[in-house]
Structures are given as structure tokens and as C-alpha cells.
Amino acid sequence: ESLLPAIMELADDKQWRVRLAIIEHIPLIAQQLGVGYFDEKLLTLCISWLGDQVYSIREAATGTIKSLTEIFGVEWAREHILPRLLKYQENRSYLRRMTLFFAFT
């Protein structure tokens, strides 16, 4: 819980490699915090990475979503992730729409 401010600050860092390092640690952090706290504090942040300008960040975000689904279960993903992902199908950027496709695979 005391790590949350640091995570939020680093998640918006200008250096994409810093953001990437945070993304790669999110599944472990989520497992430690539990589903309720994660949903409340970090889920929106994880979904926002799917719209990042850097491809490596978007790619890592799809991997993180897969890991979170394995940790919290398919029902959790269906209820919390899927509705947010479907919003990307209306995005004007084909890159964002392709990220949606990658998140589903």
C-alpha cells in the first residue's frame, strides 16, 4: 500500500523503459495486494497502458492483462477487463484497435 504513490508516479514517467519496468511488476504487485485493492487502485492504470504511444508499452500491457487473468480468473477478466477493452474498438487509431486484438489473443 505504501508503494502506491511511487508506482503511480513511475507509471507516468517520460522514459518508456521506466514505465515498462513498472508494467512487468504489476502481476506480482497485484497478487500481493489482492483483487479488491487492485481493482480500486491499479486496474484503470493497467488499462491506460494499452493506449500508450510506445508499442513496447502496449505489448507489455497485453501480457500483463493475460497474467492478471491467470491470477484473478476468467470471470474477473470478463467482468472487469472485457468491458474496458471493448471501448478500444471505437478508437480512431488502427494501432489502438490492433492492441485490442492482441489483448484478446
PDB file of N, CA and C in Angstrom:
ATOM      1  N   GLU A   1       0.825  -1.196   0.000  1.00  0.00           N
ATOM      2  CA  GLU A   1       0.000   0.000   0.000  1.00  0.00           C
ATOM      3  C   GLU A   1       0.868   1.258   0.000  1.00  0.00           C
ATOM      4  N   SER A   2       1.977   1.212   0.708  1.00  0.00           N
ATOM      5  CA  SER A   2       2.851   2.380   0.745  1.00  0.00           C
ATOM      6  C   SER A   2       3.603   2.573  -0.565  1.00  0.00           C
ATOM      7  N   LEU A   3       3.600   1.559  -1.410  1.00  0.00           N
ATOM      8  CA  LEU A   3       4.254   1.654  -2.714  1.00  0.00           C
ATOM      9  C   LEU A   3       3.395   2.354  -3.759  1.00  0.00           C
ATOM     10  N   LEU A   4       2.114   2.472  -3.497  1.00  0.00           N
ATOM     11  CA  LEU A   4       1.193   3.005  -4.499  1.00  0.00           C
ATOM     12  C   LEU A   4       1.589   4.383  -5.038  1.00  0.00           C
ATOM     13  N   PRO A   5       1.951   5.356  -4.212  1.00  0.00           N
ATOM     14  CA  PRO A   5       2.352   6.650  -4.786  1.00  0.00           C
ATOM     15  C   PRO A   5       3.558   6.543  -5.715  1.00  0.00           C
ATOM     16  N   ALA A   6       4.517   5.714  -5.352  1.00  0.00           N
ATOM     17  CA  ALA A   6       5.698   5.543  -6.208  1.00  0.00           C
ATOM     18  C   ALA A   6       5.322   4.868  -7.515  1.00  0.00           C
ATOM     19  N   ILE A   7       4.451   3.880  -7.453  1.00  0.00           N
ATOM     20  CA  ILE A   7       4.002   3.187  -8.666  1.00  0.00           C
ATOM     21  C   ILE A   7       3.282   4.159  -9.595  1.00  0.00           C
ATOM     22  N   MET A   8       2.403   4.966  -9.019  1.00  0.00           N
ATOM     23  CA  MET A   8       1.646   5.918  -9.832  1.00  0.00           C
ATOM     24  C   MET A   8       2.576   6.950 -10.481  1.00  0.00           C
ATOM     25  N   GLU A   9       3.563   7.389  -9.746  1.00  0.00           N
ATOM     26  CA  GLU A   9       4.497   8.371 -10.286  1.00  0.00           C
ATOM     27  C   GLU A   9       5.348   7.763 -11.399  1.00  0.00           C
ATOM     28  N   LEU A  10       5.860   6.571 -11.176  1.00  0.00           N
ATOM     29  CA  LEU A  10       6.709   5.928 -12.183  1.00  0.00           C
ATOM     30  C   LEU A  10       5.916   5.467 -13.399  1.00  0.00           C
ATOM     31  N   ALA A  11       4.646   5.198 -13.212  1.00  0.00           N
ATOM     32  CA  ALA A  11       3.801   4.749 -14.311  1.00  0.00           C
ATOM     33  C   ALA A  11       3.617   5.832 -15.367  1.00  0.00           C
ATOM     34  N   ASP A  12       3.821   7.083 -14.981  1.00  0.00           N
ATOM     35  CA  ASP A  12       3.682   8.205 -15.910  1.00  0.00           C
ATOM     36  C   ASP A  12       5.032   8.806 -16.300  1.00  0.00           C
ATOM     37  N   ASP A  13       6.095   8.110 -15.998  1.00  0.00           N
ATOM     38  CA  ASP A  13       7.429   8.621 -16.296  1.00  0.00           C
ATOM     39  C   ASP A  13       7.598   8.853 -17.793  1.00  0.00           C
ATOM     40  N   LYS A  14       8.399   9.843 -18.147  1.00  0.00           N
ATOM     41  CA  LYS A  14       8.627  10.157 -19.558  1.00  0.00           C
ATOM     42  C   LYS A  14       9.441   9.070 -20.253  1.00  0.00           C
ATOM     43  N   GLN A  15      10.271   8.377 -19.507  1.00  0.00           N
ATOM     44  CA  GLN A  15      11.098   7.318 -20.079  1.00  0.00           C
ATOM     45  C   GLN A  15      10.267   6.031 -20.183  1.00  0.00           C
ATOM     46  N   TRP A  16      10.100   5.540 -21.394  1.00  0.00           N
ATOM     47  CA  TRP A  16       9.246   4.371 -21.584  1.00  0.00           C
ATOM     48  C   TRP A  16       9.816   3.134 -20.902  1.00  0.00           C
ATOM     49  N   ARG A  17      11.114   3.060 -20.751  1.00  0.00           N
ATOM     50  CA  ARG A  17      11.711   1.893 -20.090  1.00  0.00           C
ATOM     51  C   ARG A  17      11.356   1.837 -18.600  1.00  0.00           C
ATOM     52  N   VAL A  18      11.185   2.995 -18.003  1.00  0.00           N
ATOM     53  CA  VAL A  18      10.749   3.044 -16.598  1.00  0.00           C
ATOM     54  C   VAL A  18       9.314   2.534 -16.507  1.00  0.00           C
ATOM     55  N   ARG A  19       8.459   3.012 -17.414  1.00  0.00           N
ATOM     56  CA  ARG A  19       7.069   2.528 -17.435  1.00  0.00           C
ATOM     57  C   ARG A  19       7.028   1.023 -17.675  1.00  0.00           C
ATOM     58  N   LEU A  20       7.886   0.551 -18.569  1.00  0.00           N
ATOM     59  CA  LEU A  20       7.938  -0.878 -18.873  1.00  0.00           C
ATOM     60  C   LEU A  20       8.302  -1.695 -17.637  1.00  0.00           C
ATOM     61  N   ALA A  21       9.256  -1.220 -16.866  1.00  0.00           N
ATOM     62  CA  ALA A  21       9.654  -1.927 -15.645  1.00  0.00           C
ATOM     63  C   ALA A  21       8.494  -2.032 -14.663  1.00  0.00           C
ATOM     64  N   ILE A  22       7.720  -0.962 -14.551  1.00  0.00           N
ATOM     65  CA  ILE A  22       6.555  -0.987 -13.655  1.00  0.00           C
ATOM     66  C   ILE A  22       5.517  -1.992 -14.171  1.00  0.00           C
ATOM     67  N   ILE A  23       5.250  -1.950 -15.455  1.00  0.00           N
ATOM     68  CA  ILE A  23       4.257  -2.857 -16.051  1.00  0.00           C
ATOM     69  C   ILE A  23       4.632  -4.309 -15.798  1.00  0.00           C
ATOM     70  N   GLU A  24       5.894  -4.617 -15.939  1.00  0.00           N
ATOM     71  CA  GLU A  24       6.343  -6.005 -15.762  1.00  0.00           C
ATOM     72  C   GLU A  24       6.189  -6.490 -14.325  1.00  0.00           C
ATOM     73  N   HIS A  25       6.131  -5.571 -13.372  1.00  0.00           N
ATOM     74  CA  HIS A  25       5.988  -5.967 -11.968  1.00  0.00           C
ATOM     75  C   HIS A  25       4.541  -5.942 -11.473  1.00  0.00           C
ATOM     76  N   ILE A  26       3.645  -5.451 -12.275  1.00  0.00           N
ATOM     77  CA  ILE A  26       2.242  -5.332 -11.859  1.00  0.00           C
ATOM     78  C   ILE A  26       1.615  -6.679 -11.466  1.00  0.00           C
ATOM     79  N   PRO A  27       1.825  -7.778 -12.212  1.00  0.00           N
ATOM     80  CA  PRO A  27       1.202  -9.036 -11.773  1.00  0.00           C
ATOM     81  C   PRO A  27       1.625  -9.459 -10.363  1.00  0.00           C
ATOM     82  N   LEU A  28       2.893  -9.319 -10.044  1.00  0.00           N
ATOM     83  CA  LEU A  28       3.361  -9.670  -8.707  1.00  0.00           C
ATOM     84  C   LEU A  28       2.750  -8.746  -7.653  1.00  0.00           C
ATOM     85  N   ILE A  29       2.703  -7.462  -7.959  1.00  0.00           N
ATOM     86  CA  ILE A  29       2.101  -6.491  -7.042  1.00  0.00           C
ATOM     87  C   ILE A  29       0.618  -6.799  -6.851  1.00  0.00           C
ATOM     88  N   ALA A  30      -0.065  -7.115  -7.938  1.00  0.00           N
ATOM     89  CA  ALA A  30      -1.497  -7.427  -7.866  1.00  0.00           C
ATOM     90  C   ALA A  30      -1.743  -8.660  -7.000  1.00  0.00           C
ATOM     91  N   GLN A  31      -0.891  -9.641  -7.158  1.00  0.00           N
ATOM     92  CA  GLN A  31      -1.029 -10.871  -6.367  1.00  0.00           C
ATOM     93  C   GLN A  31      -0.867 -10.567  -4.874  1.00  0.00           C
ATOM     94  N   GLN A  32       0.065  -9.681  -4.550  1.00  0.00           N
ATOM     95  CA  GLN A  32       0.311  -9.326  -3.156  1.00  0.00           C
ATOM     96  C   GLN A  32      -0.818  -8.474  -2.570  1.00  0.00           C
ATOM     97  N   LEU A  33      -1.365  -7.568  -3.385  1.00  0.00           N
ATOM     98  CA  LEU A  33      -2.386  -6.645  -2.890  1.00  0.00           C
ATOM     99  C   LEU A  33      -3.769  -7.275  -2.812  1.00  0.00           C
ATOM    100  N   GLY A  34      -4.049  -8.211  -3.697  1.00  0.00           N
ATOM    101  CA  GLY A  34      -5.372  -8.811  -3.742  1.00  0.00           C
ATOM    102  C   GLY A  34      -6.269  -8.119  -4.749  1.00  0.00           C
ATOM    103  N   VAL A  35      -7.301  -8.815  -5.139  1.00  0.00           N
ATOM    104  CA  VAL A  35      -8.157  -8.363  -6.229  1.00  0.00           C
ATOM    105  C   VAL A  35      -8.904  -7.068  -5.895  1.00  0.00           C
ATOM    106  N   GLY A  36      -9.419  -6.930  -4.693  1.00  0.00           N
ATOM    107  CA  GLY A  36     -10.198  -5.745  -4.335  1.00  0.00           C
ATOM    108  C   GLY A  36      -9.375  -4.466  -4.388  1.00  0.00           C
ATOM    109  N   TYR A  37      -8.227  -4.511  -3.771  1.00  0.00           N
ATOM    110  CA  TYR A  37      -7.360  -3.328  -3.756  1.00  0.00           C
ATOM    111  C   TYR A  37      -6.854  -3.030  -5.156  1.00  0.00           C
ATOM    112  N   PHE A  38      -6.505  -4.075  -5.903  1.00  0.00           N
ATOM    113  CA  PHE A  38      -6.014  -3.878  -7.272  1.00  0.00           C
ATOM    114  C   PHE A  38      -7.082  -3.210  -8.133  1.00  0.00           C
ATOM    115  N   ASP A  39      -8.306  -3.726  -8.066  1.00  0.00           N
ATOM    116  CA  ASP A  39      -9.396  -3.142  -8.866  1.00  0.00           C
ATOM    117  C   ASP A  39      -9.593  -1.668  -8.542  1.00  0.00           C
ATOM    118  N   GLU A  40      -9.505  -1.354  -7.270  1.00  0.00           N
ATOM    119  CA  GLU A  40      -9.762   0.014  -6.835  1.00  0.00           C
ATOM    120  C   GLU A  40      -8.637   0.975  -7.217  1.00  0.00           C
ATOM    121  N   LYS A  41      -7.396   0.531  -7.115  1.00  0.00           N
ATOM    122  CA  LYS A  41      -6.265   1.453  -7.236  1.00  0.00           C
ATOM    123  C   LYS A  41      -5.469   1.342  -8.538  1.00  0.00           C
ATOM    124  N   LEU A  42      -5.381   0.145  -9.132  1.00  0.00           N
ATOM    125  CA  LEU A  42      -4.445  -0.034 -10.239  1.00  0.00           C
ATOM    126  C   LEU A  42      -5.045  -0.504 -11.563  1.00  0.00           C
ATOM    127  N   LEU A  43      -6.265  -0.970 -11.560  1.00  0.00           N
ATOM    128  CA  LEU A  43      -6.845  -1.510 -12.789  1.00  0.00           C
ATOM    129  C   LEU A  43      -6.929  -0.450 -13.892  1.00  0.00           C
ATOM    130  N   THR A  44      -7.388   0.724 -13.567  1.00  0.00           N
ATOM    131  CA  THR A  44      -7.506   1.792 -14.568  1.00  0.00           C
ATOM    132  C   THR A  44      -6.139   2.135 -15.154  1.00  0.00           C
ATOM    133  N   LEU A  45      -5.132   2.137 -14.320  1.00  0.00           N
ATOM    134  CA  LEU A  45      -3.775   2.412 -14.784  1.00  0.00           C
ATOM    135  C   LEU A  45      -3.317   1.347 -15.782  1.00  0.00           C
ATOM    136  N   CYS A  46      -3.575   0.087 -15.471  1.00  0.00           N
ATOM    137  CA  CYS A  46      -3.180  -1.004 -16.370  1.00  0.00           C
ATOM    138  C   CYS A  46      -3.876  -0.895 -17.724  1.00  0.00           C
ATOM    139  N   ILE A  47      -5.134  -0.573 -17.713  1.00  0.00           N
ATOM    140  CA  ILE A  47      -5.876  -0.434 -18.961  1.00  0.00           C
ATOM    141  C   ILE A  47      -5.352   0.767 -19.754  1.00  0.00           C
ATOM    142  N   SER A  48      -4.969   1.825 -19.059  1.00  0.00           N
ATOM    143  CA  SER A  48      -4.484   3.023 -19.758  1.00  0.00           C
ATOM    144  C   SER A  48      -3.202   2.747 -20.534  1.00  0.00           C
ATOM    145  N   TRP A  49      -2.408   1.787 -20.102  1.00  0.00           N
ATOM    146  CA  TRP A  49      -1.169   1.455 -20.817  1.00  0.00           C
ATOM    147  C   TRP A  49      -1.445   0.894 -22.203  1.00  0.00           C
ATOM    148  N   LEU A  50      -2.632   0.393 -22.436  1.00  0.00           N
ATOM    149  CA  LEU A  50      -2.976  -0.107 -23.768  1.00  0.00           C
ATOM    150  C   LEU A  50      -3.039   1.020 -24.792  1.00  0.00           C
ATOM    151  N   GLY A  51      -3.161   2.238 -24.327  1.00  0.00           N
ATOM    152  CA  GLY A  51      -3.211   3.387 -25.219  1.00  0.00           C
ATOM    153  C   GLY A  51      -1.918   4.175 -25.266  1.00  0.00           C
ATOM    154  N   ASP A  52      -0.858   3.617 -24.719  1.00  0.00           N
ATOM    155  CA  ASP A  52       0.428   4.328 -24.688  1.00  0.00           C
ATOM    156  C   ASP A  52       0.942   4.569 -26.099  1.00  0.00           C
ATOM    157  N   GLN A  53       1.758   5.603 -26.255  1.00  0.00           N
ATOM    158  CA  GLN A  53       2.338   5.948 -27.555  1.00  0.00           C
ATOM    159  C   GLN A  53       3.396   4.939 -27.996  1.00  0.00           C
ATOM    160  N   VAL A  54       4.007   4.253 -27.045  1.00  0.00           N
ATOM    161  CA  VAL A  54       5.118   3.340 -27.332  1.00  0.00           C
ATOM    162  C   VAL A  54       4.595   1.909 -27.472  1.00  0.00           C
ATOM    163  N   TYR A  55       4.948   1.278 -28.601  1.00  0.00           N
ATOM    164  CA  TYR A  55       4.480  -0.076 -28.870  1.00  0.00           C
ATOM    165  C   TYR A  55       4.894  -1.057 -27.777  1.00  0.00           C
ATOM    166  N   SER A  56       6.115  -0.955 -27.303  1.00  0.00           N
ATOM    167  CA  SER A  56       6.607  -1.891 -26.282  1.00  0.00           C
ATOM    168  C   SER A  56       5.767  -1.821 -25.008  1.00  0.00           C
ATOM    169  N   ILE A  57       5.267  -0.650 -24.698  1.00  0.00           N
ATOM    170  CA  ILE A  57       4.405  -0.490 -23.520  1.00  0.00           C
ATOM    171  C   ILE A  57       3.058  -1.160 -23.772  1.00  0.00           C
ATOM    172  N   ARG A  58       2.495  -0.921 -24.946  1.00  0.00           N
ATOM    173  CA  ARG A  58       1.206  -1.549 -25.281  1.00  0.00           C
ATOM    174  C   ARG A  58       1.337  -3.064 -25.287  1.00  0.00           C
ATOM    175  N   GLU A  59       2.425  -3.568 -25.841  1.00  0.00           N
ATOM    176  CA  GLU A  59       2.656  -5.009 -25.895  1.00  0.00           C
ATOM    177  C   GLU A  59       2.794  -5.598 -24.487  1.00  0.00           C
ATOM    178  N   ALA A  60       3.559  -4.928 -23.635  1.00  0.00           N
ATOM    179  CA  ALA A  60       3.726  -5.395 -22.259  1.00  0.00           C
ATOM    180  C   ALA A  60       2.395  -5.342 -21.498  1.00  0.00           C
ATOM    181  N   ALA A  61       1.592  -4.330 -21.800  1.00  0.00           N
ATOM    182  CA  ALA A  61       0.290  -4.206 -21.140  1.00  0.00           C
ATOM    183  C   ALA A  61      -0.614  -5.386 -21.486  1.00  0.00           C
ATOM    184  N   THR A  62      -0.564  -5.847 -22.733  1.00  0.00           N
ATOM    185  CA  THR A  62      -1.382  -7.016 -23.094  1.00  0.00           C
ATOM    186  C   THR A  62      -0.901  -8.258 -22.352  1.00  0.00           C
ATOM    187  N   GLY A  63       0.418  -8.382 -22.185  1.00  0.00           N
ATOM    188  CA  GLY A  63       0.957  -9.504 -21.413  1.00  0.00           C
ATOM    189  C   GLY A  63       0.558  -9.429 -19.952  1.00  0.00           C
ATOM    190  N   THR A  64       0.523  -8.224 -19.420  1.00  0.00           N
ATOM    191  CA  THR A  64       0.113  -8.024 -18.026  1.00  0.00           C
ATOM    192  C   THR A  64      -1.349  -8.399 -17.843  1.00  0.00           C
ATOM    193  N   ILE A  65      -2.178  -8.027 -18.796  1.00  0.00           N
ATOM    194  CA  ILE A  65      -3.597  -8.382 -18.713  1.00  0.00           C
ATOM    195  C   ILE A  65      -3.766  -9.898 -18.727  1.00  0.00           C
ATOM    196  N   LYS A  66      -2.993 -10.567 -19.557  1.00  0.00           N
ATOM    197  CA  LYS A  66      -3.034 -12.032 -19.586  1.00  0.00           C
ATOM    198  C   LYS A  66      -2.636 -12.603 -18.226  1.00  0.00           C
ATOM    199  N   SER A  67      -1.565 -12.077 -17.654  1.00  0.00           N
ATOM    200  CA  SER A  67      -1.107 -12.551 -16.340  1.00  0.00           C
ATOM    201  C   SER A  67      -2.150 -12.278 -15.257  1.00  0.00           C
ATOM    202  N   LEU A  68      -2.765 -11.111 -15.309  1.00  0.00           N
ATOM    203  CA  LEU A  68      -3.796 -10.781 -14.325  1.00  0.00           C
ATOM    204  C   LEU A  68      -4.988 -11.720 -14.438  1.00  0.00           C
ATOM    205  N   THR A  69      -5.313 -12.095 -15.668  1.00  0.00           N
ATOM    206  CA  THR A  69      -6.410 -13.048 -15.879  1.00  0.00           C
ATOM    207  C   THR A  69      -6.065 -14.398 -15.275  1.00  0.00           C
ATOM    208  N   GLU A  70      -4.816 -14.804 -15.409  1.00  0.00           N
ATOM    209  CA  GLU A  70      -4.386 -16.072 -14.805  1.00  0.00           C
ATOM    210  C   GLU A  70      -4.420 -15.994 -13.280  1.00  0.00           C
ATOM    211  N   ILE A  71      -4.106 -14.835 -12.724  1.00  0.00           N
ATOM    212  CA  ILE A  71      -4.079 -14.664 -11.266  1.00  0.00           C
ATOM    213  C   ILE A  71      -5.485 -14.571 -10.689  1.00  0.00           C
ATOM    214  N   PHE A  72      -6.319 -13.705 -11.275  1.00  0.00           N
ATOM    215  CA  PHE A  72      -7.636 -13.416 -10.708  1.00  0.00           C
ATOM    216  C   PHE A  72      -8.768 -14.240 -11.320  1.00  0.00           C
ATOM    217  N   GLY A  73      -8.527 -14.881 -12.442  1.00  0.00           N
ATOM    218  CA  GLY A  73      -9.527 -15.747 -13.036  1.00  0.00           C
ATOM    219  C   GLY A  73     -10.266 -15.140 -14.220  1.00  0.00           C
ATOM    220  N   VAL A  74     -10.839 -16.015 -15.003  1.00  0.00           N
ATOM    221  CA  VAL A  74     -11.537 -15.608 -16.226  1.00  0.00           C
ATOM    222  C   VAL A  74     -12.787 -14.795 -15.910  1.00  0.00           C
ATOM    223  N   GLU A  75     -13.511 -15.187 -14.869  1.00  0.00           N
ATOM    224  CA  GLU A  75     -14.722 -14.435 -14.504  1.00  0.00           C
ATOM    225  C   GLU A  75     -14.386 -12.992 -14.147  1.00  0.00           C
ATOM    226  N   TRP A  76     -13.305 -12.802 -13.406  1.00  0.00           N
ATOM    227  CA  TRP A  76     -12.861 -11.449 -13.062  1.00  0.00           C
ATOM    228  C   TRP A  76     -12.552 -10.659 -14.332  1.00  0.00           C
ATOM    229  N   ALA A  77     -11.834 -11.289 -15.255  1.00  0.00           N
ATOM    230  CA  ALA A  77     -11.471 -10.609 -16.510  1.00  0.00           C
ATOM    231  C   ALA A  77     -12.721 -10.274 -17.316  1.00  0.00           C
ATOM    232  N   ARG A  78     -13.661 -11.180 -17.352  1.00  0.00           N
ATOM    233  CA  ARG A  78     -14.898 -10.953 -18.093  1.00  0.00           C
ATOM    234  C   ARG A  78     -15.666  -9.766 -17.512  1.00  0.00           C
ATOM    235  N   GLU A  79     -15.637  -9.646 -16.205  1.00  0.00           N
ATOM    236  CA  GLU A  79     -16.394  -8.586 -15.540  1.00  0.00           C
ATOM    237  C   GLU A  79     -15.656  -7.240 -15.527  1.00  0.00           C
ATOM    238  N   HIS A  80     -14.331  -7.260 -15.342  1.00  0.00           N
ATOM    239  CA  HIS A  80     -13.591  -6.018 -15.134  1.00  0.00           C
ATOM    240  C   HIS A  80     -12.752  -5.562 -16.329  1.00  0.00           C
ATOM    241  N   ILE A  81     -12.225  -6.495 -17.090  1.00  0.00           N
ATOM    242  CA  ILE A  81     -11.330  -6.149 -18.193  1.00  0.00           C
ATOM    243  C   ILE A  81     -12.086  -6.002 -19.515  1.00  0.00           C
ATOM    244  N   LEU A  82     -12.879  -6.986 -19.841  1.00  0.00           N
ATOM    245  CA  LEU A  82     -13.549  -7.027 -21.136  1.00  0.00           C
ATOM    246  C   LEU A  82     -14.346  -5.757 -21.460  1.00  0.00           C
ATOM    247  N   PRO A  83     -15.175  -5.245 -20.553  1.00  0.00           N
ATOM    248  CA  PRO A  83     -15.919  -4.024 -20.894  1.00  0.00           C
ATOM    249  C   PRO A  83     -15.008  -2.837 -21.214  1.00  0.00           C
ATOM    250  N   ARG A  84     -13.886  -2.744 -20.527  1.00  0.00           N
ATOM    251  CA  ARG A  84     -12.956  -1.640 -20.772  1.00  0.00           C
ATOM    252  C   ARG A  84     -12.204  -1.829 -22.089  1.00  0.00           C
ATOM    253  N   LEU A  85     -11.902  -3.076 -22.414  1.00  0.00           N
ATOM    254  CA  LEU A  85     -11.209  -3.345 -23.672  1.00  0.00           C
ATOM    255  C   LEU A  85     -12.090  -3.059 -24.875  1.00  0.00           C
ATOM    256  N   LEU A  86     -13.355  -3.342 -24.744  1.00  0.00           N
ATOM    257  CA  LEU A  86     -14.261  -3.150 -25.871  1.00  0.00           C
ATOM    258  C   LEU A  86     -14.378  -1.686 -26.283  1.00  0.00           C
ATOM    259  N   LYS A  87     -14.054  -0.778 -25.380  1.00  0.00           N
ATOM    260  CA  LYS A  87     -14.073   0.645 -25.731  1.00  0.00           C
ATOM    261  C   LYS A  87     -13.015   0.976 -26.786  1.00  0.00           C
ATOM    262  N   TYR A  88     -11.970   0.165 -26.849  1.00  0.00           N
ATOM    263  CA  TYR A  88     -10.906   0.412 -27.824  1.00  0.00           C
ATOM    264  C   TYR A  88     -11.335   0.096 -29.254  1.00  0.00           C
ATOM    265  N   GLN A  89     -12.408  -0.659 -29.437  1.00  0.00           N
ATOM    266  CA  GLN A  89     -12.854  -0.974 -30.794  1.00  0.00           C
ATOM    267  C   GLN A  89     -13.370   0.259 -31.517  1.00  0.00           C
ATOM    268  N   GLU A  90     -13.710   1.287 -30.776  1.00  0.00           N
ATOM    269  CA  GLU A  90     -14.218   2.520 -31.375  1.00  0.00           C
ATOM    270  C   GLU A  90     -13.125   3.578 -31.559  1.00  0.00           C
ATOM    271  N   ASN A  91     -11.898   3.249 -31.171  1.00  0.00           N
ATOM    272  CA  ASN A  91     -10.804   4.206 -31.265  1.00  0.00           C
ATOM    273  C   ASN A  91     -10.478   4.498 -32.713  1.00  0.00           C
ATOM    274  N   ARG A  92     -10.164   5.739 -33.019  1.00  0.00           N
ATOM    275  CA  ARG A  92      -9.864   6.139 -34.400  1.00  0.00           C
ATOM    276  C   ARG A  92      -8.523   5.590 -34.875  1.00  0.00           C
ATOM    277  N   SER A  93      -7.627   5.316 -33.950  1.00  0.00           N
ATOM    278  CA  SER A  93      -6.295   4.823 -34.306  1.00  0.00           C
ATOM    279  C   SER A  93      -6.328   3.318 -34.548  1.00  0.00           C
ATOM    280  N   TYR A  94      -5.893   2.905 -35.726  1.00  0.00           N
ATOM    281  CA  TYR A  94      -5.877   1.476 -36.006  1.00  0.00           C
ATOM    282  C   TYR A  94      -4.880   0.761 -35.095  1.00  0.00           C
ATOM    283  N   LEU A  95      -3.848   1.470 -34.627  1.00  0.00           N
ATOM    284  CA  LEU A  95      -2.876   0.862 -33.723  1.00  0.00           C
ATOM    285  C   LEU A  95      -3.526   0.489 -32.393  1.00  0.00           C
ATOM    286  N   ARG A  96      -4.410   1.341 -31.917  1.00  0.00           N
ATOM    287  CA  ARG A  96      -5.113   1.047 -30.663  1.00  0.00           C
ATOM    288  C   ARG A  96      -6.093  -0.108 -30.859  1.00  0.00           C
ATOM    289  N   ARG A  97      -6.733  -0.138 -32.022  1.00  0.00           N
ATOM    290  CA  ARG A  97      -7.654  -1.249 -32.297  1.00  0.00           C
ATOM    291  C   ARG A  97      -6.886  -2.557 -32.414  1.00  0.00           C
ATOM    292  N   MET A  98      -5.689  -2.513 -32.988  1.00  0.00           N
ATOM    293  CA  MET A  98      -4.869  -3.723 -33.078  1.00  0.00           C
ATOM    294  C   MET A  98      -4.413  -4.181 -31.692  1.00  0.00           C
ATOM    295  N   THR A  99      -4.166  -3.223 -30.810  1.00  0.00           N
ATOM    296  CA  THR A  99      -3.803  -3.568 -29.439  1.00  0.00           C
ATOM    297  C   THR A  99      -4.938  -4.331 -28.779  1.00  0.00           C
ATOM    298  N   LEU A 100      -6.154  -3.927 -29.063  1.00  0.00           N
ATOM    299  CA  LEU A 100      -7.324  -4.648 -28.552  1.00  0.00           C
ATOM    300  C   LEU A 100      -7.285  -6.091 -29.025  1.00  0.00           C
ATOM    301  N   PHE A 101      -6.982  -6.286 -30.300  1.00  0.00           N
ATOM    302  CA  PHE A 101      -6.891  -7.634 -30.846  1.00  0.00           C
ATOM    303  C   PHE A 101      -5.813  -8.446 -30.121  1.00  0.00           C
ATOM    304  N   PHE A 102      -4.657  -7.846 -29.897  1.00  0.00           N
ATOM    305  CA  PHE A 102      -3.562  -8.533 -29.220  1.00  0.00           C
ATOM    306  C   PHE A 102      -3.941  -8.870 -27.773  1.00  0.00           C
ATOM    307  N   ALA A 103      -4.722  -8.012 -27.141  1.00  0.00           N
ATOM    308  CA  ALA A 103      -5.132  -8.255 -25.763  1.00  0.00           C
ATOM    309  C   ALA A 103      -6.049  -9.464 -25.679  1.00  0.00           C
ATOM    310  N   PHE A 104      -6.800  -9.725 -26.736  1.00  0.00           N
ATOM    311  CA  PHE A 104      -7.714 -10.866 -26.739  1.00  0.00           C
ATOM    312  C   PHE A 104      -7.017 -12.179 -27.061  1.00  0.00           C
ATOM    313  N   THR A 105      -5.834 -12.103 -27.659  1.00  0.00           N
ATOM    314  CA  THR A 105      -5.170 -13.347 -28.060  1.00  0.00           C
ATOM    315  C   THR A 105      -4.197 -13.846 -27.033  1.00  0.00           C
TER     316      THR A 105
END
